[in-house]
Amino acid sequence: MDSIINSSPIIVISRKVEKDFPVKYVSNNIRQFGYIPEDFYSGGVKYADLIHPDDKKIVLKAFKYLNKQLTEFIQEYRIITRFGETRYVEDRVHIKSYDNENVHIEGTILDITERKHHELIRQQRSSNNEKPLTEISLEDVLGLLVTNAEKVRSGLTCAVMLLDKKKQHICRVVAPNLPLFFKESIEGIEIGYGVCSCGTALYMGERIIVDSIEEHPYWARHREVALKAGIKASWAEPIVASTGEILGAFVMYFNVPFEPKKACFKYLKANADLAAIEIEHRIINETFRESEHKFKTIFNNINDQIYVSELNGNLIDVNQVVVDNLGYSKDYILKSSPLDIVPSWYVQRASELIKVIERDRKAMYEAAAVRKDGFVIPLEINARMIDYNGKKTILSVARDITERKKAEKAKLLNESRLEALIKLNEMTAASLDEIAEFAKEEAVRLTESKLGYLAFMNADETALIMHSWSNSAMSECGISDKRFIYPIKTTGLWGEAVRQRKPTITNDYSAPSKLKKGYPEGHVALTRHMNVPIFDGDHIVAVVGVGNKDEDYDESDVRQLTLLMQGMWKLVQQKQLIGALSKYSEELSKANTELRSVNMIKSEFLAESMKKGHDSLHGYDVFDDETLNLLDDSQKEAISTLLRNSERLKRLVDTVLYSNLQQSGKIEYSFAPVNIGSVLSDALLNLILLIDEKELALEKDIPAGLPIARGDKEKLTEMFVYLVHNAINITPKGKSIGVGVYEEDGYLHVTVTDTGEGIDKDLIPHLFNKMYQVEDSITRMYQGLESSLYICKDTVVAHQGNIWIESEIGQGSSVHVRIPKWSEMEHT
């Protein structure tokens, strides 16, 4: 067993609970810190002598009260090696009493200095949006090292000075908290004896301490700029690579004259060593080799599970951590076959790995162990050949990498989700069915579900119309007569997303619930279920559902489905609008073709009139009168279609442009005090010719002295132009329209009325959508209103107001708009 311990980085130690905690036993590998066991057995060195002065009080206090509060604990702190280096260690200890007077602290010590350095790098990675290590600049890493070093003392500012390739000049100063003018004065200077503290240290290759810049000759040429920066003392430690090459200097500046103590030298050197590690790694290999080196260093020093096995794979010994983590007894582990505690995929490659270890004497690879409860623990294995009682064996030190695997899986999933959104965005040439099918299958894949479905909502949100089930669900489903329409009132859990108007998650589908209606025989059995409503404004247009994920659904799945399906809906909407534009453009073209016959009639009539001797003026008058009489019904219908579809096309174009501006965030409002009476007058003035053309009576009720409203005058004027224009369009010739305004609580209430045929109540809510296809011939005259009403509603919402329509068939309609008044607080 001693050979195992001394071949590993873990130091076994026993300390007596007395003053300064004398060491009763320590393994031979304590030599890594420059000591030998005899140093401790002789009493010349006690364990307290190793502990860093800044950590000693906390550590000794923990040791002193350990047996009173806890039987065991893990503590991280710093020690001072015999070489004068500061190292971080992890101390795992527990109390053992041999009798009432002999109480020992027994445990293990592991050097974790490299891990601490890696944590520093990880902090820098997290501050750089989780970029790969090779993508984080050297300056950012050194900057973090510098700022961390500054935390030990107030008034301390640190810097890393880097040498150029020729080792003659300081080429870069990494010091986030030094004044810019000071850094600029240092960068580019030629190193040499007496050139500041850093220039001299780099030239001499040794530590330089200047405890008073005001007096020291090294600062003669740069004393003024240093004092201007508030620097009174300067210490510089060369940053030396493992090859002995000087890479730069770690410099500590103080705002008061300051003479260092012995511990200060150690702190200065420790930071220079950390900087050397990072710089040297970048020099050796900027990408893969540096990353691999750090990876191996970390996992070689964080060792939890220890396995000793024969070359045939049979286990000889394991430590207690293996027993605790796997849940088996040690006796069971050693007597059982390796097949019982490892997954089948590892058994298949175990013999190959053993050959690699025999050939190279070591190997690092991923494996796994099966816990007693069946859970598989992924492991990172660092294995090497050792002699164990004169026998060749394999020592494997393993670390649980469950969290790392989860993080890698999450990263891959996020990348996959982003790729899905990009692919969806590129499907502009695909059909609507292809777009919906892609989004549905991606919803299943990206949530790691076993099945899914996509259903579209009918216009009045009373029923889900099933578009399709996922391929996996269809292959398992045994229902021959599948339903395609699901009324919301009678649908169970699947309808909750619509009824609650928010995503719903059921992670235990088998649990009793009064909301469930059951599913028919042959339906795919559900274990978990989630469905998400897709909104267009405040209108639900579709519902996507997924089921039977191995793990619970969570908010991450909700976000994924929402993003994916919103992207799908925007693409569907875009294609619908483009299709509508194409449709009405075709109708316009057809109507224009029919109207060409009018021009032909005009030409023929004019030629005939001239033959009969009519003068040009007289011919023009006769042509106007008689040509109009010559128009047949089809030509009149063509003119009507042309005008109607021109208006419809304009509205659709306006909606498309507005929607694009809205999505890109380019619609801006400028709120100020607004006179609503003036706004309404401007809107009516824009439309007065249309009102006169249809011989409509205009009934105005706009009192003088109305309160000021809060609004964007330009946007409000445009909105009321739309509303009045709609009223003109649907009011028969010779009838009337009305515009009125009055105060109501904290609002100004505007009404725009018409005397048209009225609007069906079921149709009204959908007129505020971006585009609502009305096929009923009776209500066809209202087709197109939704394009402008959608813009009007968006404008009112931006003003924190309300808009609605009241109508009865045969009685006309009223559009109501409430805009907040300008408050006294806003006046102030």
Short mmCIF file of C-alpha atoms in Angstrom, two decimals, residues 104 281 307 438 532 542 584 793 805 812 826:
data_model
loop_
_atom_site.label_atom_id
_atom_site.label_comp_id
_atom_site.label_asym_id
_atom_site.label_seq_id
_atom_site.Cartn_x
_atom_site.Cartn_y
_atom_site.Cartn_z
CA HIS A 104 -5.13 12.50 16.11
CA HIS A 281 1.85 27.92 -22.15
CA TYR A 307 -8.35 1.85 -8.29
CA PHE A 438 -39.40 21.05 -40.16
CA VAL A 532 -46.68 25.78 -25.75
CA ALA A 542 -50.90 27.56 -32.97
CA TYR A 584 -54.08 41.01 -55.52
CA LYS A 793 -54.24 48.86 -32.42
CA ILE A 805 -65.42 48.18 -32.20
CA GLY A 812 -73.55 50.64 -38.73
CA GLU A 826 -45.81 65.18 -16.87
#
